Amino acid sequence: MKPTSKRKIMILTSGGDAPGLNAVIRAATRHAIGSYGWEVVGSIEAYNGVLSDPMKVMPLDMKAVSGLLIKGGTIIGTSNKGGPFEFPYKNEHGETVTADRSDELLKRLQYLGVDAVICIGGDGSQRISQQLYEKGLKIVGVPKTIDNDLDTTEMTFGFQTAVACATDALDRLHTTAESHERYMILEVMGRDAGWIALASGIAGGADAILIPEIPFDLDKVCTKLMERHNRGLGFSLIVVAEGAFPLGGVPQVAEERKPGQPNPLLGGVGHWLAKQIREKTGRDVRETILGHLQRGGIPTPMDRLLATRFGVGAVELIAQEKYGHMVALRSDDIVAVPIVDAIQKYRLIDLDHNLIKTARALGISMGD
Ligand code: F6P
């Protein structure tokens, strides 16, 4: 650790929350203050804090971050609407439109005396980081998303807590499925990648796992369920990622994209699937949408550990002036990767991935 000149750094949390955000804030603050003597501030609700009048910026010191390891959410708030390049506001007709306020953001950061920014966020947030970096902002990234779909890192924090939550839900559904001889469907998060569905499905003993990477064939899913039935197993558990869709179909959209929002809101595939399976098999089917329970609560020890390593790593990136980079987990080490590489594509599950082979080896239907 080399001594560096006194700096003021800003931390912000951006996009949907994920268990472990506070652990990153704690680790980065402790390392920045304790090891380098820097000043740390947090922008409230991502970039909104800097762009609001008056500005909402919170000092982060050792006391402010004390006790944060076990706290879900983020003490500095977050937003998954807009950002400085597409800042949403209401026009004179009351319609929500967007404006590019990125130049103003840079001026405001200069006015605050901020030397460097740590952006903790997923794919959409790191796209904004890259754009700001190209405009001259000294920014580094920390990969976050329960979906685990950010490329160039082998894992994002928040994922393992979400998997624990989904597995717990499957364990609970298992008992009712068995008692009533029913088919129970669990819809979990995962817009583009099915990591949560696949990991929790294997850990929770599911009989079918449906993920966005493999469009499913409804007849094949039902055949699998009936096969079990014929073997005397009248109950089955099915995990479906919110972004999964049938062959030739599209994901179920709960709400269309609004101005300043990155994506449409997905949801409803579990309900749709329950109806189809009920009709095709004539059996009792129930669905549960796990939703935001997956994003809340106490982070698991492994997520706290990853978040803490990322927080320390992000401060190291600033100390080494490796701006435009993001910390990433690779072969159990924390390394620096260019943000521009991380946002090229989603980290989808490779069809040859060992988890898929493992699921198939167990006789779990992947819907194909
Ligand atoms: O990106 C994480 C995620 O959990 C997605 O799987 C999901 O579609 C999205 O967030 C929902 O976000 P929100 O309801 O907060 O808009």
Coordinates of C-alpha atoms and ligand atoms in Angstrom, one line a residue:
M1 CA 0.0 0.0 0.0
K2 CA 1.7 3.2 -1.2
P3 CA 0.9 6.5 0.6
T4 CA -1.1 8.7 -1.8
S5 CA -2.1 12.4 -1.7
K6 CA -5.2 13.4 0.3
R7 CA -8.3 12.7 -1.8
K8 CA -12.0 13.1 -1.5
I9 CA -13.9 10.2 -2.9
M10 CA -17.6 9.7 -3.5
I11 CA -19.5 6.4 -3.3
L12 CA -22.8 5.9 -4.9
T13 CA -25.1 2.9 -5.2
S14 CA -27.1 2.7 -8.5
G15 CA -29.7 0.4 -10.0
G16 CA -31.8 -2.2 -8.1
D17 CA -30.6 -2.9 -4.6
A18 CA -28.8 -6.1 -3.7
P19 CA -27.7 -7.6 -0.4
G20 CA -24.1 -6.6 0.3
L21 CA -24.3 -3.0 -0.9
N22 CA -23.8 -1.7 2.6
A23 CA -20.9 -4.1 3.1
V24 CA -19.1 -2.6 0.1
I25 CA -19.8 1.0 1.4
R26 CA -18.4 -0.1 4.8
A27 CA -15.2 -1.7 3.4
A28 CA -14.4 1.1 1.0
T29 CA -14.9 3.7 3.6
R30 CA -12.8 1.9 6.2
H31 CA -10.0 1.3 3.8
A32 CA -10.1 4.8 2.3
I33 CA -10.0 6.5 5.7
G34 CA -8.0 4.0 7.7
S35 CA -5.3 3.2 5.2
Y36 CA -5.1 6.4 3.2
G37 CA -6.7 9.2 5.3
W38 CA -9.0 10.2 2.5
E39 CA -12.4 11.9 2.9
V40 CA -15.4 9.8 1.8
V41 CA -18.9 11.0 0.9
G42 CA -22.0 9.3 -0.4
S43 CA -24.4 10.6 -3.0
I44 CA -28.0 9.9 -2.0
E45 CA -30.0 7.8 -4.5
A46 CA -27.3 7.3 -7.1
Y47 CA -26.5 10.5 -9.1
N48 CA -29.8 12.1 -8.0
G49 CA -28.1 13.4 -4.8
V50 CA -25.6 15.4 -6.7
L51 CA -28.2 16.6 -9.3
S52 CA -30.8 17.7 -6.8
D53 CA -31.2 21.2 -5.3
P54 CA -30.0 21.4 -2.6
M55 CA -27.5 18.6 -3.3
K56 CA -28.0 15.5 -1.1
V57 CA -24.5 14.3 -0.2
M58 CA -23.8 12.4 3.0
P59 CA -20.4 12.3 4.8
L60 CA -19.2 8.7 5.4
D61 CA -16.9 8.2 8.3
M62 CA -16.1 5.2 10.5
K63 CA -19.2 5.9 12.7
A64 CA -21.5 6.1 9.7
V65 CA -20.4 2.7 8.4
S66 CA -20.3 0.9 11.7
G67 CA -22.6 -2.1 12.0
L68 CA -23.4 -2.2 8.2
L69 CA -22.2 -5.7 7.4
I70 CA -25.4 -7.3 8.3
K71 CA -27.7 -4.6 6.9
G72 CA -29.5 -5.2 3.6
G73 CA -30.4 -2.4 1.3
T74 CA -28.1 0.7 1.1
I75 CA -27.8 3.5 3.6
I76 CA -27.2 6.0 0.8
G77 CA -30.3 5.0 -1.2
T78 CA -30.4 3.9 -4.9
S79 CA -32.4 4.5 -8.1
N80 CA -32.9 2.5 -11.2
K81 CA -34.6 5.3 -13.1
G82 CA -32.7 7.5 -15.4
G83 CA -29.2 8.6 -14.5
P84 CA -27.3 11.7 -15.6
F85 CA -27.6 11.1 -19.4
E86 CA -31.4 10.4 -19.2
F87 CA -32.5 12.3 -16.2
P88 CA -36.3 12.0 -15.9
Y89 CA -38.4 15.1 -15.2
K90 CA -42.0 16.2 -15.8
N91 CA -42.5 18.7 -18.7
E92 CA -45.1 21.5 -18.8
H93 CA -47.7 18.9 -20.0
G94 CA -47.1 16.7 -17.0
E95 CA -45.4 14.0 -19.1
T96 CA -42.2 12.3 -18.0
V97 CA -39.4 13.1 -20.4
T98 CA -35.6 13.0 -20.0
A99 CA -32.7 15.4 -20.3
D100 CA -28.9 14.9 -20.5
R101 CA -27.5 16.5 -17.3
S102 CA -24.1 14.8 -17.5
D103 CA -22.1 18.1 -18.0
E104 CA -23.8 19.6 -15.1
L105 CA -23.0 16.5 -13.0
L106 CA -19.3 16.9 -13.7
K107 CA -19.4 20.6 -12.8
R108 CA -21.2 19.8 -9.5
L109 CA -18.7 17.1 -8.6
Q110 CA -15.9 19.6 -9.3
Y111 CA -17.6 22.1 -7.1
L112 CA -17.9 19.5 -4.3
G113 CA -14.1 18.8 -4.7
V114 CA -14.7 15.1 -5.5
D115 CA -11.5 13.6 -6.9
A116 CA -12.9 10.1 -7.8
V117 CA -16.2 8.2 -7.7
I118 CA -16.9 4.6 -6.9
C119 CA -20.1 3.4 -8.7
I120 CA -21.5 0.2 -7.2
G121 CA -24.0 -1.1 -9.8
G122 CA -24.9 -3.6 -12.4
D123 CA -24.8 -3.5 -16.2
G124 CA -26.9 -0.4 -16.8
S125 CA -25.1 1.6 -14.1
Q126 CA -21.7 0.5 -15.4
R127 CA -22.7 1.7 -18.9
I128 CA -23.3 5.1 -17.3
S129 CA -19.8 4.8 -15.5
Q130 CA -18.2 4.2 -18.9
Q131 CA -19.9 7.2 -20.5
L132 CA -18.8 9.4 -17.6
Y133 CA -15.3 8.0 -17.8
E134 CA -15.2 8.9 -21.5
K135 CA -16.2 12.5 -20.5
G136 CA -13.2 12.7 -18.1
L137 CA -14.7 11.6 -14.8
K138 CA -12.3 9.6 -12.6
I139 CA -14.6 6.7 -11.8
V140 CA -14.2 3.0 -10.8
G141 CA -16.9 0.3 -10.7
V142 CA -18.0 -2.4 -8.3
P143 CA -20.2 -5.2 -9.9
K144 CA -23.6 -5.7 -8.3
T145 CA -26.7 -7.6 -9.2
I146 CA -28.5 -10.5 -7.7
D147 CA -28.9 -11.8 -11.3
N148 CA -25.2 -12.5 -11.6
D149 CA -25.2 -11.5 -15.2
L150 CA -22.5 -8.8 -15.3
D151 CA -19.7 -10.0 -17.7
T152 CA -16.0 -10.3 -16.9
T153 CA -16.5 -11.2 -13.2
E154 CA -17.1 -14.7 -12.1
M155 CA -19.7 -13.5 -9.6
T156 CA -21.5 -10.4 -8.4
F157 CA -22.4 -9.9 -4.8
G158 CA -26.0 -10.3 -3.9
F159 CA -26.4 -13.4 -6.0
Q160 CA -25.6 -15.9 -3.2
T161 CA -28.1 -14.3 -0.9
A162 CA -30.8 -14.4 -3.6
V163 CA -30.0 -18.1 -4.2
A164 CA -30.3 -18.8 -0.5
C165 CA -33.7 -17.1 -0.4
A166 CA -35.0 -19.0 -3.5
T167 CA -33.7 -22.3 -2.1
D168 CA -35.4 -21.6 1.2
A169 CA -38.7 -20.9 -0.7
L170 CA -38.3 -24.2 -2.6
D171 CA -37.7 -26.1 0.6
R172 CA -41.0 -24.6 1.9
L173 CA -42.9 -25.3 -1.3
H174 CA -41.6 -28.9 -1.3
T175 CA -43.5 -29.8 1.8
T176 CA -46.8 -28.5 0.4
A177 CA -46.2 -30.1 -3.0
E178 CA -45.6 -33.4 -1.3
S179 CA -48.5 -33.2 1.1
H180 CA -51.0 -32.3 -1.6
E181 CA -49.4 -34.1 -4.5
R182 CA -49.3 -30.9 -6.4
Y183 CA -47.1 -29.2 -9.0
M184 CA -45.6 -26.1 -7.4
I185 CA -44.0 -23.4 -9.6
L186 CA -41.6 -20.8 -8.2
E187 CA -40.9 -17.7 -10.3
V188 CA -37.6 -16.1 -9.5
M189 CA -35.7 -13.1 -10.7
G190 CA -33.4 -13.2 -13.7
R191 CA -34.3 -11.1 -16.7
D192 CA -31.7 -12.2 -19.2
A193 CA -29.8 -14.9 -17.3
G194 CA -31.1 -17.8 -15.3
W195 CA -28.4 -18.1 -12.7
I196 CA -30.7 -17.8 -9.7
A197 CA -33.2 -20.3 -11.1
L198 CA -30.4 -22.8 -12.0
A199 CA -28.5 -22.6 -8.7
S200 CA -31.5 -22.6 -6.4
G201 CA -33.2 -25.2 -8.6
I202 CA -30.4 -27.7 -8.1
A203 CA -29.9 -26.8 -4.4
G204 CA -33.6 -27.0 -3.8
G205 CA -34.2 -30.3 -5.6
A206 CA -36.4 -28.9 -8.4
D207 CA -37.7 -31.3 -11.2
A208 CA -37.7 -28.7 -13.9
I209 CA -35.6 -25.5 -14.3
L210 CA -36.6 -23.0 -17.0
I211 CA -34.1 -20.2 -17.8
P212 CA -34.0 -17.5 -20.5
E213 CA -31.0 -19.1 -22.1
I214 CA -33.1 -22.2 -23.1
P215 CA -36.5 -21.5 -24.6
F216 CA -38.7 -24.2 -23.2
D217 CA -41.0 -26.7 -24.8
L218 CA -44.1 -27.0 -22.7
D219 CA -44.9 -30.5 -23.9
K220 CA -41.5 -31.7 -22.8
V221 CA -41.9 -30.1 -19.4
C222 CA -45.3 -31.8 -19.0
T223 CA -43.9 -35.2 -20.2
K224 CA -41.3 -34.9 -17.4
L225 CA -44.0 -34.2 -14.8
M226 CA -46.1 -37.1 -16.0
E227 CA -43.1 -39.5 -16.0
R228 CA -42.6 -38.7 -12.4
H229 CA -46.3 -39.2 -11.8
N230 CA -46.1 -42.7 -13.4
R231 CA -43.3 -43.5 -11.1
G232 CA -45.5 -42.8 -8.1
L233 CA -44.2 -39.2 -7.6
G234 CA -47.4 -37.1 -7.9
F235 CA -45.7 -33.9 -6.9
S236 CA -43.1 -31.8 -8.7
L237 CA -41.2 -28.5 -8.2
I238 CA -40.6 -26.2 -11.1
V239 CA -38.4 -23.1 -10.9
V240 CA -38.8 -20.5 -13.7
A241 CA -36.7 -17.4 -14.2
E242 CA -38.9 -14.3 -14.9
G243 CA -37.2 -13.9 -18.3
A244 CA -37.8 -17.5 -19.4
F245 CA -40.1 -18.0 -22.4
P246 CA -41.5 -20.8 -24.5
L247 CA -40.1 -21.8 -27.9
G248 CA -41.1 -19.3 -30.4
G249 CA -42.5 -17.0 -27.7
V250 CA -41.3 -13.9 -25.8
P251 CA -40.9 -13.1 -22.0
Q252 CA -43.9 -12.0 -20.1
V253 CA -43.9 -8.2 -19.6
A254 CA -45.7 -6.9 -16.5
E255 CA -45.2 -3.2 -17.4
E256 CA -43.8 -1.6 -20.5
R257 CA -40.6 0.5 -20.3
K258 CA -41.1 4.1 -19.2
P259 CA -38.9 7.1 -20.2
G260 CA -35.6 6.9 -18.2
Q261 CA -36.1 3.3 -17.2
P262 CA -33.7 0.8 -18.6
N263 CA -36.0 -2.1 -19.3
P264 CA -39.7 -3.2 -19.2
L265 CA -40.7 -4.8 -16.0
L266 CA -40.9 -8.6 -16.4
G267 CA -43.1 -10.9 -14.5
G268 CA -46.0 -13.3 -14.9
V269 CA -44.4 -16.3 -16.5
G270 CA -45.1 -18.4 -13.4
H271 CA -48.8 -17.7 -13.6
W272 CA -48.9 -18.3 -17.4
L273 CA -47.0 -21.6 -16.9
A274 CA -49.4 -22.8 -14.1
K275 CA -52.4 -22.3 -16.4
Q276 CA -50.7 -24.1 -19.3
I277 CA -49.6 -27.1 -17.1
R278 CA -53.0 -27.3 -15.4
E279 CA -54.7 -27.5 -18.8
K280 CA -52.3 -30.0 -20.3
T281 CA -52.0 -32.4 -17.3
G282 CA -55.3 -31.8 -15.5
R283 CA -53.4 -31.7 -12.3
D284 CA -53.4 -29.2 -9.4
V285 CA -50.9 -26.5 -10.0
R286 CA -49.9 -23.5 -7.8
E287 CA -47.5 -20.7 -8.5
T288 CA -45.5 -18.4 -6.2
I289 CA -43.7 -15.3 -7.3
L290 CA -40.7 -14.7 -5.0
G291 CA -40.1 -11.2 -6.3
H292 CA -38.2 -8.7 -4.2
L293 CA -37.8 -11.0 -1.2
Q294 CA -34.7 -12.1 -3.2
R295 CA -33.2 -8.6 -3.0
G296 CA -33.8 -8.0 0.7
G297 CA -32.5 -9.1 4.0
I298 CA -29.2 -9.9 5.6
P299 CA -26.5 -10.8 3.1
T300 CA -25.1 -14.3 3.5
P301 CA -21.5 -14.6 4.8
M302 CA -20.2 -15.3 1.3
D303 CA -21.9 -12.2 -0.1
R304 CA -20.5 -10.1 2.8
L305 CA -17.1 -11.5 2.1
L306 CA -17.2 -10.8 -1.7
A307 CA -18.7 -7.3 -1.1
T308 CA -16.0 -6.5 1.4
R309 CA -13.2 -7.7 -1.0
F310 CA -14.8 -5.6 -3.8
G311 CA -15.0 -2.5 -1.5
V312 CA -11.3 -2.7 -0.6
G313 CA -10.4 -3.5 -4.2
A314 CA -12.3 -0.4 -5.5
V315 CA -10.3 1.9 -3.2
E316 CA -7.1 0.2 -4.4
L317 CA -8.1 1.0 -8.0
I318 CA -8.4 4.7 -7.1
A319 CA -5.0 4.6 -5.2
Q320 CA -3.4 3.1 -8.4
E321 CA -5.3 5.6 -10.5
K322 CA -6.9 2.8 -12.6
Y323 CA -9.9 4.8 -13.6
G324 CA -12.4 3.3 -16.0
H325 CA -11.9 -0.1 -14.4
M326 CA -14.1 -2.3 -12.3
V327 CA -13.1 -4.8 -9.7
A328 CA -13.9 -8.4 -10.7
L329 CA -13.7 -11.9 -9.2
R330 CA -11.4 -14.2 -11.2
S331 CA -10.0 -17.5 -10.0
D332 CA -10.6 -16.4 -6.4
D333 CA -8.7 -13.2 -6.8
I334 CA -9.9 -9.6 -7.1
V335 CA -8.6 -8.1 -10.3
A336 CA -9.2 -4.9 -12.4
V337 CA -11.1 -5.2 -15.7
P338 CA -11.9 -2.3 -18.1
I339 CA -15.5 -1.3 -17.5
V340 CA -15.9 -1.2 -21.3
D341 CA -15.3 -4.9 -21.4
A342 CA -17.8 -5.7 -18.7
I343 CA -20.7 -4.0 -20.5
Q344 CA -20.3 -5.6 -23.9
K345 CA -22.7 -8.4 -23.3
Y346 CA -24.6 -10.1 -20.4
R347 CA -22.9 -13.0 -18.7
L348 CA -25.4 -15.6 -19.8
I349 CA -25.2 -19.3 -18.7
D350 CA -23.1 -21.2 -21.2
L351 CA -25.1 -24.2 -22.3
D352 CA -22.0 -26.3 -21.6
H353 CA -21.7 -24.9 -18.1
N354 CA -21.1 -27.5 -15.4
L355 CA -24.3 -26.4 -13.5
I356 CA -26.4 -27.3 -16.6
K357 CA -24.6 -30.6 -17.0
T358 CA -25.1 -31.3 -13.3
A359 CA -28.8 -30.5 -13.6
R360 CA -29.2 -32.8 -16.6
A361 CA -27.2 -35.6 -14.9
L362 CA -29.8 -35.5 -12.1
G363 CA -32.6 -35.9 -14.5
I364 CA -33.8 -32.3 -14.0
S365 CA -35.8 -31.0 -17.1
M366 CA -34.3 -27.9 -18.6
G367 CA -37.4 -27.6 -20.8
D368 CA -35.7 -28.8 -24.0
Ligands
F6P1 O1 -31.6 -6.6 -12.0 C1 -32.1 -7.2 -10.9 C2 -33.5 -7.4 -11.0 O2 -33.7 -8.2 -9.8 C3 -34.1 -8.1 -12.2 O3 -34.1 -9.5 -12.2 C4 -35.6 -7.6 -12.1 O4 -36.2 -7.8 -13.4 C5 -35.4 -6.2 -11.7 O5 -34.3 -6.2 -10.9 C6 -36.6 -5.6 -11.0 O6 -36.3 -4.4 -10.6 P1 -37.3 -3.3 -9.9 O7 -38.6 -4.1 -9.6 O8 -36.6 -2.8 -8.8 O9 -37.6 -2.3 -11.0

